[in-house]
Amino acid sequence: MRICIFCGSNSGFDPQFVDEARELGRVLAANRIGLVYGGASVGLMGAVADAVLAHGGEAIGVIPEALVDKEIAHHGLSDLRVVGSMHERKALMADLSDAFVALPGGMGTLEEMFEVLTWAQLGFHSKPCAVYNIGGFFDTLLAFLDQLVATGFVKSQHRDMVRVAHSASALLDRLREDAPVVVSKWHDVPSTGGPAPRKGR
Ligand code: AMP
């Protein structure tokens, strides 16, 4: 099994982020779960990969050519795949992985996590997706997702696809749980297809 981890190319200001990223790397290696990630040697990305490698695990990096120098590609990995674009990077990371996890990070992390979530809600894959909520980092994002449900833009079943864990071992447990039932993305389109009849006519 391989898990794709999206996380910051920075480390964040709270040392807990790096500590927990390293602990997750250790837990992955101990459970013989391979890491798939963006291939950088810096930030939380580098911290997870270094910990996996230090504990004898497998770490596969996927990085676009244009970022090899900027993100300081990690050259000590089990495998470093250099690809042509961000799109190829995300597609290959997804293909190589059985589950997706976001750790604290910036816009790149959020973009990557939300892409796999949008693919899941459209039924393009059924791989589990989780956030590792270190120090409550994702609390405001999870509350915003609740707001998207309350305002009718996301179904609660799709909101529930975002599994949440507060420790590395709980994270693996959450990923092993059964997937929620897949439902149609749209509130106002019958699942057989075609637009819903307009109200009041
Ligand atoms: P960040 O969370 O912004 O530090 O970025 C974490 C990772 O996401 C880094 O490897 C970035 O190269 C990557 N990234 C940033 N923007 C994007 C994007 N639009 N699509 C895919 N990956 C991205």
JSON list of C-alpha atoms and ligand atoms in Angstrom, two decimals:
[
{"chain": "A", "resi": 1, "resn": "MET", "atom": "CA", "xyz": [0.00, 0.00, 0.00]},
{"chain": "A", "resi": 2, "resn": "ARG", "atom": "CA", "xyz": [1.13, 3.56, -0.75]},
{"chain": "A", "resi": 3, "resn": "ILE", "atom": "CA", "xyz": [-0.22, 6.80, 0.68]},
{"chain": "A", "resi": 4, "resn": "CYS", "atom": "CA", "xyz": [0.06, 10.12, -1.12]},
{"chain": "A", "resi": 5, "resn": "ILE", "atom": "CA", "xyz": [0.84, 12.98, 1.23]},
{"chain": "A", "resi": 6, "resn": "PHE", "atom": "CA", "xyz": [0.21, 16.59, 0.36]},
{"chain": "A", "resi": 7, "resn": "CYS", "atom": "CA", "xyz": [1.89, 19.06, 2.70]},
{"chain": "A", "resi": 8, "resn": "GLY", "atom": "CA", "xyz": [3.74, 22.33, 2.91]},
{"chain": "A", "resi": 9, "resn": "SER", "atom": "CA", "xyz": [6.94, 23.12, 1.09]},
{"chain": "A", "resi": 10, "resn": "ASN", "atom": "CA", "xyz": [7.43, 25.32, 4.18]},
{"chain": "A", "resi": 11, "resn": "SER", "atom": "CA", "xyz": [7.54, 23.96, 7.71]},
{"chain": "A", "resi": 12, "resn": "GLY", "atom": "CA", "xyz": [5.16, 26.44, 9.34]},
{"chain": "A", "resi": 13, "resn": "PHE", "atom": "CA", "xyz": [5.97, 28.35, 12.51]},
{"chain": "A", "resi": 14, "resn": "ASP", "atom": "CA", "xyz": [4.81, 25.77, 15.08]},
{"chain": "A", "resi": 15, "resn": "PRO", "atom": "CA", "xyz": [7.49, 23.07, 15.66]},
{"chain": "A", "resi": 16, "resn": "GLN", "atom": "CA", "xyz": [4.65, 20.60, 16.26]},
{"chain": "A", "resi": 17, "resn": "PHE", "atom": "CA", "xyz": [4.09, 20.49, 12.49]},
{"chain": "A", "resi": 18, "resn": "VAL", "atom": "CA", "xyz": [7.57, 19.12, 11.79]},
{"chain": "A", "resi": 19, "resn": "ASP", "atom": "CA", "xyz": [7.47, 16.80, 14.81]},
{"chain": "A", "resi": 20, "resn": "GLU", "atom": "CA", "xyz": [4.18, 15.23, 13.70]},
{"chain": "A", "resi": 21, "resn": "ALA", "atom": "CA", "xyz": [5.27, 15.06, 10.05]},
{"chain": "A", "resi": 22, "resn": "ARG", "atom": "CA", "xyz": [8.34, 13.09, 11.17]},
{"chain": "A", "resi": 23, "resn": "GLU", "atom": "CA", "xyz": [6.20, 10.86, 13.37]},
{"chain": "A", "resi": 24, "resn": "LEU", "atom": "CA", "xyz": [3.92, 10.11, 10.44]},
{"chain": "A", "resi": 25, "resn": "GLY", "atom": "CA", "xyz": [6.96, 9.19, 8.33]},
{"chain": "A", "resi": 26, "resn": "ARG", "atom": "CA", "xyz": [8.08, 6.80, 11.06]},
{"chain": "A", "resi": 27, "resn": "VAL", "atom": "CA", "xyz": [4.61, 5.23, 11.33]},
{"chain": "A", "resi": 28, "resn": "LEU", "atom": "CA", "xyz": [4.39, 4.76, 7.55]},
{"chain": "A", "resi": 29, "resn": "ALA", "atom": "CA", "xyz": [7.74, 2.97, 7.45]},
{"chain": "A", "resi": 30, "resn": "ALA", "atom": "CA", "xyz": [6.87, 0.84, 10.50]},
{"chain": "A", "resi": 31, "resn": "ASN", "atom": "CA", "xyz": [3.65, -0.26, 8.80]},
{"chain": "A", "resi": 32, "resn": "ARG", "atom": "CA", "xyz": [5.43, -0.91, 5.48]},
{"chain": "A", "resi": 33, "resn": "ILE", "atom": "CA", "xyz": [3.31, 1.72, 3.77]},
{"chain": "A", "resi": 34, "resn": "GLY", "atom": "CA", "xyz": [5.06, 3.56, 0.95]},
{"chain": "A", "resi": 35, "resn": "LEU", "atom": "CA", "xyz": [5.07, 7.35, 0.70]},
{"chain": "A", "resi": 36, "resn": "VAL", "atom": "CA", "xyz": [4.19, 9.18, -2.51]},
{"chain": "A", "resi": 37, "resn": "TYR", "atom": "CA", "xyz": [4.73, 12.93, -2.38]},
{"chain": "A", "resi": 38, "resn": "GLY", "atom": "CA", "xyz": [5.90, 15.98, -4.29]},
{"chain": "A", "resi": 39, "resn": "GLY", "atom": "CA", "xyz": [9.60, 15.12, -4.21]},
{"chain": "A", "resi": 40, "resn": "ALA", "atom": "CA", "xyz": [10.97, 18.17, -2.37]},
{"chain": "A", "resi": 41, "resn": "SER", "atom": "CA", "xyz": [13.66, 18.11, 0.30]},
{"chain": "A", "resi": 42, "resn": "VAL", "atom": "CA", "xyz": [12.33, 21.19, 2.07]},
{"chain": "A", "resi": 43, "resn": "GLY", "atom": "CA", "xyz": [9.52, 22.02, 4.48]},
{"chain": "A", "resi": 44, "resn": "LEU", "atom": "CA", "xyz": [7.13, 19.40, 5.84]},
{"chain": "A", "resi": 45, "resn": "MET", "atom": "CA", "xyz": [7.53, 17.56, 2.53]},
{"chain": "A", "resi": 46, "resn": "GLY", "atom": "CA", "xyz": [11.19, 16.96, 3.26]},
{"chain": "A", "resi": 47, "resn": "ALA", "atom": "CA", "xyz": [10.50, 16.15, 6.92]},
{"chain": "A", "resi": 48, "resn": "VAL", "atom": "CA", "xyz": [8.06, 13.32, 6.09]},
{"chain": "A", "resi": 49, "resn": "ALA", "atom": "CA", "xyz": [10.32, 11.87, 3.39]},
{"chain": "A", "resi": 50, "resn": "ASP", "atom": "CA", "xyz": [13.46, 12.02, 5.57]},
{"chain": "A", "resi": 51, "resn": "ALA", "atom": "CA", "xyz": [11.64, 10.23, 8.40]},
{"chain": "A", "resi": 52, "resn": "VAL", "atom": "CA", "xyz": [10.35, 7.49, 6.08]},
{"chain": "A", "resi": 53, "resn": "LEU", "atom": "CA", "xyz": [13.86, 6.91, 4.71]},
{"chain": "A", "resi": 54, "resn": "ALA", "atom": "CA", "xyz": [15.50, 7.06, 8.15]},
{"chain": "A", "resi": 55, "resn": "HIS", "atom": "CA", "xyz": [13.23, 4.21, 9.25]},
{"chain": "A", "resi": 56, "resn": "GLY", "atom": "CA", "xyz": [13.87, 2.06, 6.17]},
{"chain": "A", "resi": 57, "resn": "GLY", "atom": "CA", "xyz": [10.65, 2.87, 4.31]},
{"chain": "A", "resi": 58, "resn": "GLU", "atom": "CA", "xyz": [9.90, 3.61, 0.66]},
{"chain": "A", "resi": 59, "resn": "ALA", "atom": "CA", "xyz": [9.59, 7.25, -0.47]},
{"chain": "A", "resi": 60, "resn": "ILE", "atom": "CA", "xyz": [8.67, 8.08, -4.06]},
{"chain": "A", "resi": 61, "resn": "GLY", "atom": "CA", "xyz": [8.84, 11.72, -5.17]},
{"chain": "A", "resi": 62, "resn": "VAL", "atom": "CA", "xyz": [7.10, 13.17, -8.22]},
{"chain": "A", "resi": 63, "resn": "ILE", "atom": "CA", "xyz": [8.29, 16.62, -9.24]},
{"chain": "A", "resi": 64, "resn": "PRO", "atom": "CA", "xyz": [7.92, 18.75, -12.37]},
{"chain": "A", "resi": 65, "resn": "GLU", "atom": "CA", "xyz": [11.16, 19.64, -14.15]},
{"chain": "A", "resi": 66, "resn": "ALA", "atom": "CA", "xyz": [10.51, 23.34, -13.55]},
{"chain": "A", "resi": 67, "resn": "LEU", "atom": "CA", "xyz": [10.48, 22.82, -9.77]},
{"chain": "A", "resi": 68, "resn": "VAL", "atom": "CA", "xyz": [13.51, 20.56, -9.44]},
{"chain": "A", "resi": 69, "resn": "ASP", "atom": "CA", "xyz": [15.75, 23.47, -8.44]},
{"chain": "A", "resi": 70, "resn": "LYS", "atom": "CA", "xyz": [13.12, 25.77, -6.88]},
{"chain": "A", "resi": 71, "resn": "GLU", "atom": "CA", "xyz": [11.81, 23.18, -4.44]},
{"chain": "A", "resi": 72, "resn": "ILE", "atom": "CA", "xyz": [15.22, 21.60, -4.04]},
{"chain": "A", "resi": 73, "resn": "ALA", "atom": "CA", "xyz": [14.39, 18.09, -5.23]},
{"chain": "A", "resi": 74, "resn": "HIS", "atom": "CA", "xyz": [15.22, 15.33, -2.75]},
{"chain": "A", "resi": 75, "resn": "HIS", "atom": "CA", "xyz": [17.98, 13.22, -4.31]},
{"chain": "A", "resi": 76, "resn": "GLY", "atom": "CA", "xyz": [18.10, 10.54, -1.62]},
{"chain": "A", "resi": 77, "resn": "LEU", "atom": "CA", "xyz": [14.66, 9.06, -2.34]},
{"chain": "A", "resi": 78, "resn": "SER", "atom": "CA", "xyz": [13.85, 5.46, -3.24]},
{"chain": "A", "resi": 79, "resn": "ASP", "atom": "CA", "xyz": [12.60, 6.86, -6.55]},
{"chain": "A", "resi": 80, "resn": "LEU", "atom": "CA", "xyz": [12.37, 10.42, -7.94]},
{"chain": "A", "resi": 81, "resn": "ARG", "atom": "CA", "xyz": [10.15, 10.82, -10.99]},
{"chain": "A", "resi": 82, "resn": "VAL", "atom": "CA", "xyz": [10.71, 14.06, -12.90]},
{"chain": "A", "resi": 83, "resn": "VAL", "atom": "CA", "xyz": [7.65, 14.94, -14.98]},
{"chain": "A", "resi": 84, "resn": "GLY", "atom": "CA", "xyz": [6.74, 17.68, -17.47]},
{"chain": "A", "resi": 85, "resn": "SER", "atom": "CA", "xyz": [4.03, 19.61, -15.66]},
{"chain": "A", "resi": 86, "resn": "MET", "atom": "CA", "xyz": [2.03, 20.11, -12.46]},
{"chain": "A", "resi": 87, "resn": "HIS", "atom": "CA", "xyz": [-0.85, 18.23, -14.08]},
{"chain": "A", "resi": 88, "resn": "GLU", "atom": "CA", "xyz": [1.36, 15.23, -14.83]},
{"chain": "A", "resi": 89, "resn": "ARG", "atom": "CA", "xyz": [2.69, 15.38, -11.29]},
{"chain": "A", "resi": 90, "resn": "LYS", "atom": "CA", "xyz": [-0.75, 15.19, -9.71]},
{"chain": "A", "resi": 91, "resn": "ALA", "atom": "CA", "xyz": [-1.96, 12.50, -12.10]},
{"chain": "A", "resi": 92, "resn": "LEU", "atom": "CA", "xyz": [1.08, 10.28, -11.45]},
{"chain": "A", "resi": 93, "resn": "MET", "atom": "CA", "xyz": [0.90, 10.83, -7.67]},
{"chain": "A", "resi": 94, "resn": "ALA", "atom": "CA", "xyz": [-2.75, 9.79, -7.78]},
{"chain": "A", "resi": 95, "resn": "ASP", "atom": "CA", "xyz": [-2.06, 6.72, -9.94]},
{"chain": "A", "resi": 96, "resn": "LEU", "atom": "CA", "xyz": [0.72, 5.53, -7.63]},
{"chain": "A", "resi": 97, "resn": "SER", "atom": "CA", "xyz": [-1.34, 5.89, -4.44]},
{"chain": "A", "resi": 98, "resn": "ASP", "atom": "CA", "xyz": [-4.09, 4.01, -2.60]},
{"chain": "A", "resi": 99, "resn": "ALA", "atom": "CA", "xyz": [-5.11, 6.92, -0.33]},
{"chain": "A", "resi": 100, "resn": "PHE", "atom": "CA", "xyz": [-4.56, 10.66, 0.05]},
{"chain": "A", "resi": 101, "resn": "VAL", "atom": "CA", "xyz": [-3.63, 12.64, 3.15]},
{"chain": "A", "resi": 102, "resn": "ALA", "atom": "CA", "xyz": [-3.15, 16.36, 3.68]},
{"chain": "A", "resi": 103, "resn": "LEU", "atom": "CA", "xyz": [-0.90, 17.70, 6.40]},
{"chain": "A", "resi": 104, "resn": "PRO", "atom": "CA", "xyz": [-0.60, 21.40, 7.17]},
{"chain": "A", "resi": 105, "resn": "GLY", "atom": "CA", "xyz": [0.52, 23.39, 4.16]},
{"chain": "A", "resi": 106, "resn": "GLY", "atom": "CA", "xyz": [-0.26, 26.34, 1.95]},
{"chain": "A", "resi": 107, "resn": "MET", "atom": "CA", "xyz": [-2.21, 26.90, -1.23]},
{"chain": "A", "resi": 108, "resn": "GLY", "atom": "CA", "xyz": [-0.42, 24.11, -3.10]},
{"chain": "A", "resi": 109, "resn": "THR", "atom": "CA", "xyz": [-1.41, 21.62, -0.43]},
{"chain": "A", "resi": 110, "resn": "LEU", "atom": "CA", "xyz": [-5.04, 22.75, -0.46]},
{"chain": "A", "resi": 111, "resn": "GLU", "atom": "CA", "xyz": [-5.21, 22.70, -4.25]},
{"chain": "A", "resi": 112, "resn": "GLU", "atom": "CA", "xyz": [-3.84, 19.17, -4.40]},
{"chain": "A", "resi": 113, "resn": "MET", "atom": "CA", "xyz": [-6.17, 17.87, -1.67]},
{"chain": "A", "resi": 114, "resn": "PHE", "atom": "CA", "xyz": [-9.25, 19.50, -3.12]},
{"chain": "A", "resi": 115, "resn": "GLU", "atom": "CA", "xyz": [-8.48, 18.13, -6.55]},
{"chain": "A", "resi": 116, "resn": "VAL", "atom": "CA", "xyz": [-8.54, 14.54, -5.30]},
{"chain": "A", "resi": 117, "resn": "LEU", "atom": "CA", "xyz": [-11.69, 15.31, -3.28]},
{"chain": "A", "resi": 118, "resn": "THR", "atom": "CA", "xyz": [-13.44, 16.71, -6.34]},
{"chain": "A", "resi": 119, "resn": "TRP", "atom": "CA", "xyz": [-12.43, 13.63, -8.32]},
{"chain": "A", "resi": 120, "resn": "ALA", "atom": "CA", "xyz": [-13.86, 11.45, -5.53]},
{"chain": "A", "resi": 121, "resn": "GLN", "atom": "CA", "xyz": [-17.18, 13.27, -5.39]},
{"chain": "A", "resi": 122, "resn": "LEU", "atom": "CA", "xyz": [-17.53, 12.83, -9.15]},
{"chain": "A", "resi": 123, "resn": "GLY", "atom": "CA", "xyz": [-16.86, 9.10, -8.70]},
{"chain": "A", "resi": 124, "resn": "PHE", "atom": "CA", "xyz": [-13.59, 9.15, -10.69]},
{"chain": "A", "resi": 125, "resn": "HIS", "atom": "CA", "xyz": [-11.89, 7.27, -7.87]},
{"chain": "A", "resi": 126, "resn": "SER", "atom": "CA", "xyz": [-12.89, 5.76, -4.52]},
{"chain": "A", "resi": 127, "resn": "LYS", "atom": "CA", "xyz": [-9.60, 6.10, -2.65]},
{"chain": "A", "resi": 128, "resn": "PRO", "atom": "CA", "xyz": [-9.90, 7.41, 0.92]},
{"chain": "A", "resi": 129, "resn": "CYS", "atom": "CA", "xyz": [-8.97, 11.04, 1.63]},
{"chain": "A", "resi": 130, "resn": "ALA", "atom": "CA", "xyz": [-8.02, 12.40, 5.06]},
{"chain": "A", "resi": 131, "resn": "VAL", "atom": "CA", "xyz": [-6.59, 15.42, 6.80]},
{"chain": "A", "resi": 132, "resn": "TYR", "atom": "CA", "xyz": [-4.07, 15.06, 9.58]},
{"chain": "A", "resi": 133, "resn": "ASN", "atom": "CA", "xyz": [-5.39, 17.81, 11.82]},
{"chain": "A", "resi": 134, "resn": "ILE", "atom": "CA", "xyz": [-2.17, 18.62, 13.67]},
{"chain": "A", "resi": 135, "resn": "GLY", "atom": "CA", "xyz": [-2.88, 21.09, 16.47]},
{"chain": "A", "resi": 136, "resn": "GLY", "atom": "CA", "xyz": [-6.33, 21.84, 15.01]},
{"chain": "A", "resi": 137, "resn": "PHE", "atom": "CA", "xyz": [-4.73, 23.27, 11.85]},
{"chain": "A", "resi": 138, "resn": "PHE", "atom": "CA", "xyz": [-7.70, 22.27, 9.67]},
{"chain": "A", "resi": 139, "resn": "ASP", "atom": "CA", "xyz": [-10.49, 23.26, 12.09]},
{"chain": "A", "resi": 140, "resn": "THR", "atom": "CA", "xyz": [-11.45, 26.43, 10.21]},
{"chain": "A", "resi": 141, "resn": "LEU", "atom": "CA", "xyz": [-11.33, 24.63, 6.86]},
{"chain": "A", "resi": 142, "resn": "LEU", "atom": "CA", "xyz": [-13.58, 21.86, 8.20]},
{"chain": "A", "resi": 143, "resn": "ALA", "atom": "CA", "xyz": [-15.99, 24.50, 9.52]},
{"chain": "A", "resi": 144, "resn": "PHE", "atom": "CA", "xyz": [-16.02, 26.13, 6.08]},
{"chain": "A", "resi": 145, "resn": "LEU", "atom": "CA", "xyz": [-16.86, 22.77, 4.52]},
{"chain": "A", "resi": 146, "resn": "ASP", "atom": "CA", "xyz": [-19.80, 22.57, 6.94]},
{"chain": "A", "resi": 147, "resn": "GLN", "atom": "CA", "xyz": [-20.86, 25.98, 5.70]},
{"chain": "A", "resi": 148, "resn": "LEU", "atom": "CA", "xyz": [-20.75, 24.69, 2.12]},
{"chain": "A", "resi": 149, "resn": "VAL", "atom": "CA", "xyz": [-23.15, 21.91, 3.18]},
{"chain": "A", "resi": 150, "resn": "ALA", "atom": "CA", "xyz": [-25.42, 24.37, 5.04]},
{"chain": "A", "resi": 151, "resn": "THR", "atom": "CA", "xyz": [-25.62, 26.64, 2.01]},
{"chain": "A", "resi": 152, "resn": "GLY", "atom": "CA", "xyz": [-26.41, 23.83, -0.42]},
{"chain": "A", "resi": 153, "resn": "PHE", "atom": "CA", "xyz": [-23.20, 23.66, -2.42]},
{"chain": "A", "resi": 154, "resn": "VAL", "atom": "CA", "xyz": [-21.84, 20.38, -1.08]},
{"chain": "A", "resi": 155, "resn": "LYS", "atom": "CA", "xyz": [-23.76, 17.29, -0.04]},
{"chain": "A", "resi": 156, "resn": "SER", "atom": "CA", "xyz": [-23.12, 16.08, 3.49]},
{"chain": "A", "resi": 157, "resn": "GLN", "atom": "CA", "xyz": [-22.08, 12.69, 2.10]},
{"chain": "A", "resi": 158, "resn": "HIS", "atom": "CA", "xyz": [-19.32, 14.42, 0.14]},
{"chain": "A", "resi": 159, "resn": "ARG", "atom": "CA", "xyz": [-18.33, 16.53, 3.14]},
{"chain": "A", "resi": 160, "resn": "ASP", "atom": "CA", "xyz": [-18.02, 13.27, 5.06]},
{"chain": "A", "resi": 161, "resn": "MET", "atom": "CA", "xyz": [-15.46, 11.98, 2.56]},
{"chain": "A", "resi": 162, "resn": "VAL", "atom": "CA", "xyz": [-12.93, 14.18, 4.39]},
{"chain": "A", "resi": 163, "resn": "ARG", "atom": "CA", "xyz": [-11.72, 11.87, 7.14]},
{"chain": "A", "resi": 164, "resn": "VAL", "atom": "CA", "xyz": [-10.06, 13.59, 10.08]},
{"chain": "A", "resi": 165, "resn": "ALA", "atom": "CA", "xyz": [-7.36, 12.30, 12.43]},
{"chain": "A", "resi": 166, "resn": "HIS", "atom": "CA", "xyz": [-5.36, 13.83, 15.26]},
{"chain": "A", "resi": 167, "resn": "SER", "atom": "CA", "xyz": [-2.50, 11.32, 15.45]},
{"chain": "A", "resi": 168, "resn": "ALA", "atom": "CA", "xyz": [-0.49, 9.30, 12.95]},
{"chain": "A", "resi": 169, "resn": "SER", "atom": "CA", "xyz": [-1.84, 5.95, 14.14]},
{"chain": "A", "resi": 170, "resn": "ALA", "atom": "CA", "xyz": [-5.46, 7.23, 14.18]},
{"chain": "A", "resi": 171, "resn": "LEU", "atom": "CA", "xyz": [-4.87, 8.43, 10.63]},
{"chain": "A", "resi": 172, "resn": "LEU", "atom": "CA", "xyz": [-4.13, 4.89, 9.43]},
{"chain": "A", "resi": 173, "resn": "ASP", "atom": "CA", "xyz": [-7.25, 3.64, 11.26]},
{"chain": "A", "resi": 174, "resn": "ARG", "atom": "CA", "xyz": [-9.39, 6.32, 9.60]},
{"chain": "A", "resi": 175, "resn": "LEU", "atom": "CA", "xyz": [-8.06, 5.39, 6.16]},
{"chain": "A", "resi": 176, "resn": "ARG", "atom": "CA", "xyz": [-8.95, 1.74, 6.75]},
{"chain": "A", "resi": 177, "resn": "GLU", "atom": "CA", "xyz": [-12.59, 2.50, 7.59]},
{"chain": "A", "resi": 178, "resn": "ASP", "atom": "CA", "xyz": [-15.26, 1.80, 4.99]},
{"chain": "A", "resi": 179, "resn": "ALA", "atom": "CA", "xyz": [-15.89, 4.50, 2.43]},
{"chain": "A", "resi": 180, "resn": "PRO", "atom": "CA", "xyz": [-19.07, 6.58, 2.72]},
{"chain": "A", "resi": 181, "resn": "VAL", "atom": "CA", "xyz": [-21.75, 5.86, 0.11]},
{"chain": "A", "resi": 182, "resn": "VAL", "atom": "CA", "xyz": [-21.11, 7.63, -3.17]},
{"chain": "A", "resi": 183, "resn": "VAL", "atom": "CA", "xyz": [-24.01, 9.86, -4.23]},
{"chain": "A", "resi": 184, "resn": "SER", "atom": "CA", "xyz": [-24.58, 12.17, -7.17]},
{"chain": "A", "resi": 185, "resn": "LYS", "atom": "CA", "xyz": [-22.82, 15.50, -6.81]},
{"chain": "A", "resi": 186, "resn": "TRP", "atom": "CA", "xyz": [-25.85, 17.56, -7.76]},
{"chain": "A", "resi": 187, "resn": "HIS", "atom": "CA", "xyz": [-28.80, 18.51, -5.57]},
{"chain": "A", "resi": 188, "resn": "ASP", "atom": "CA", "xyz": [-31.03, 19.54, -8.44]},
{"chain": "A", "resi": 189, "resn": "VAL", "atom": "CA", "xyz": [-30.25, 16.96, -11.10]},
{"chain": "A", "resi": 190, "resn": "PRO", "atom": "CA", "xyz": [-31.93, 13.55, -10.84]},
{"chain": "A", "resi": 191, "resn": "SER", "atom": "CA", "xyz": [-29.37, 10.73, -10.66]},
{"chain": "A", "resi": 192, "resn": "THR", "atom": "CA", "xyz": [-30.73, 9.36, -13.96]},
{"chain": "A", "resi": 193, "resn": "GLY", "atom": "CA", "xyz": [-29.33, 12.51, -15.61]},
{"chain": "A", "resi": 194, "resn": "GLY", "atom": "CA", "xyz": [-30.97, 15.54, -17.18]},
{"chain": "A", "resi": 195, "resn": "PRO", "atom": "CA", "xyz": [-32.09, 18.72, -15.45]},
{"chain": "A", "resi": 196, "resn": "ALA", "atom": "CA", "xyz": [-34.58, 18.62, -12.57]},
{"chain": "A", "resi": 197, "resn": "PRO", "atom": "CA", "xyz": [-38.07, 19.96, -13.35]},
{"chain": "A", "resi": 198, "resn": "ARG", "atom": "CA", "xyz": [-38.36, 23.62, -12.42]},
{"chain": "A", "resi": 199, "resn": "LYS", "atom": "CA", "xyz": [-40.41, 24.37, -9.34]},
{"chain": "A", "resi": 200, "resn": "GLY", "atom": "CA", "xyz": [-43.68, 26.35, -9.77]},
{"chain": "A", "resi": 201, "resn": "ARG", "atom": "CA", "xyz": [-44.42, 25.14, -13.30]},
{"chain": "B", "resi": 1, "resn": "AMP", "atom": "P1", "xyz": [2.48, 24.64, -0.52]},
{"chain": "B", "resi": 1, "resn": "AMP", "atom": "O1", "xyz": [1.43, 24.01, 0.33]},
{"chain": "B", "resi": 1, "resn": "AMP", "atom": "O2", "xyz": [1.99, 25.88, -1.22]},
{"chain": "B", "resi": 1, "resn": "AMP", "atom": "O3", "xyz": [3.78, 24.84, 0.18]},
{"chain": "B", "resi": 1, "resn": "AMP", "atom": "O4", "xyz": [2.76, 23.64, -1.71]},
{"chain": "B", "resi": 1, "resn": "AMP", "atom": "C1", "xyz": [2.96, 22.28, -1.44]},
{"chain": "B", "resi": 1, "resn": "AMP", "atom": "C2", "xyz": [3.22, 21.56, -2.71]},
{"chain": "B", "resi": 1, "resn": "AMP", "atom": "O5", "xyz": [2.17, 21.81, -3.64]},
{"chain": "B", "resi": 1, "resn": "AMP", "atom": "C3", "xyz": [4.50, 22.00, -3.39]},
{"chain": "B", "resi": 1, "resn": "AMP", "atom": "O6", "xyz": [5.18, 20.85, -3.87]},
{"chain": "B", "resi": 1, "resn": "AMP", "atom": "C4", "xyz": [4.02, 22.80, -4.57]},
{"chain": "B", "resi": 1, "resn": "AMP", "atom": "O7", "xyz": [4.87, 22.71, -5.70]},
{"chain": "B", "resi": 1, "resn": "AMP", "atom": "C5", "xyz": [2.72, 22.15, -4.89]},
{"chain": "B", "resi": 1, "resn": "AMP", "atom": "N1", "xyz": [1.83, 23.02, -5.60]},
{"chain": "B", "resi": 1, "resn": "AMP", "atom": "C6", "xyz": [1.70, 24.36, -5.49]},
{"chain": "B", "resi": 1, "resn": "AMP", "atom": "N2", "xyz": [0.75, 24.82, -6.32]},
{"chain": "B", "resi": 1, "resn": "AMP", "atom": "C7", "xyz": [0.26, 23.76, -6.97]},
{"chain": "B", "resi": 1, "resn": "AMP", "atom": "C8", "xyz": [-0.72, 23.55, -7.98]},
{"chain": "B", "resi": 1, "resn": "AMP", "atom": "N3", "xyz": [-1.43, 24.57, -8.50]},
{"chain": "B", "resi": 1, "resn": "AMP", "atom": "N4", "xyz": [-0.94, 22.30, -8.42]},
{"chain": "B", "resi": 1, "resn": "AMP", "atom": "C9", "xyz": [-0.24, 21.29, -7.90]},
{"chain": "B", "resi": 1, "resn": "AMP", "atom": "N5", "xyz": [0.68, 21.40, -6.97]},
{"chain": "B", "resi": 1, "resn": "AMP", "atom": "C10", "xyz": [0.95, 22.61, -6.51]}
]
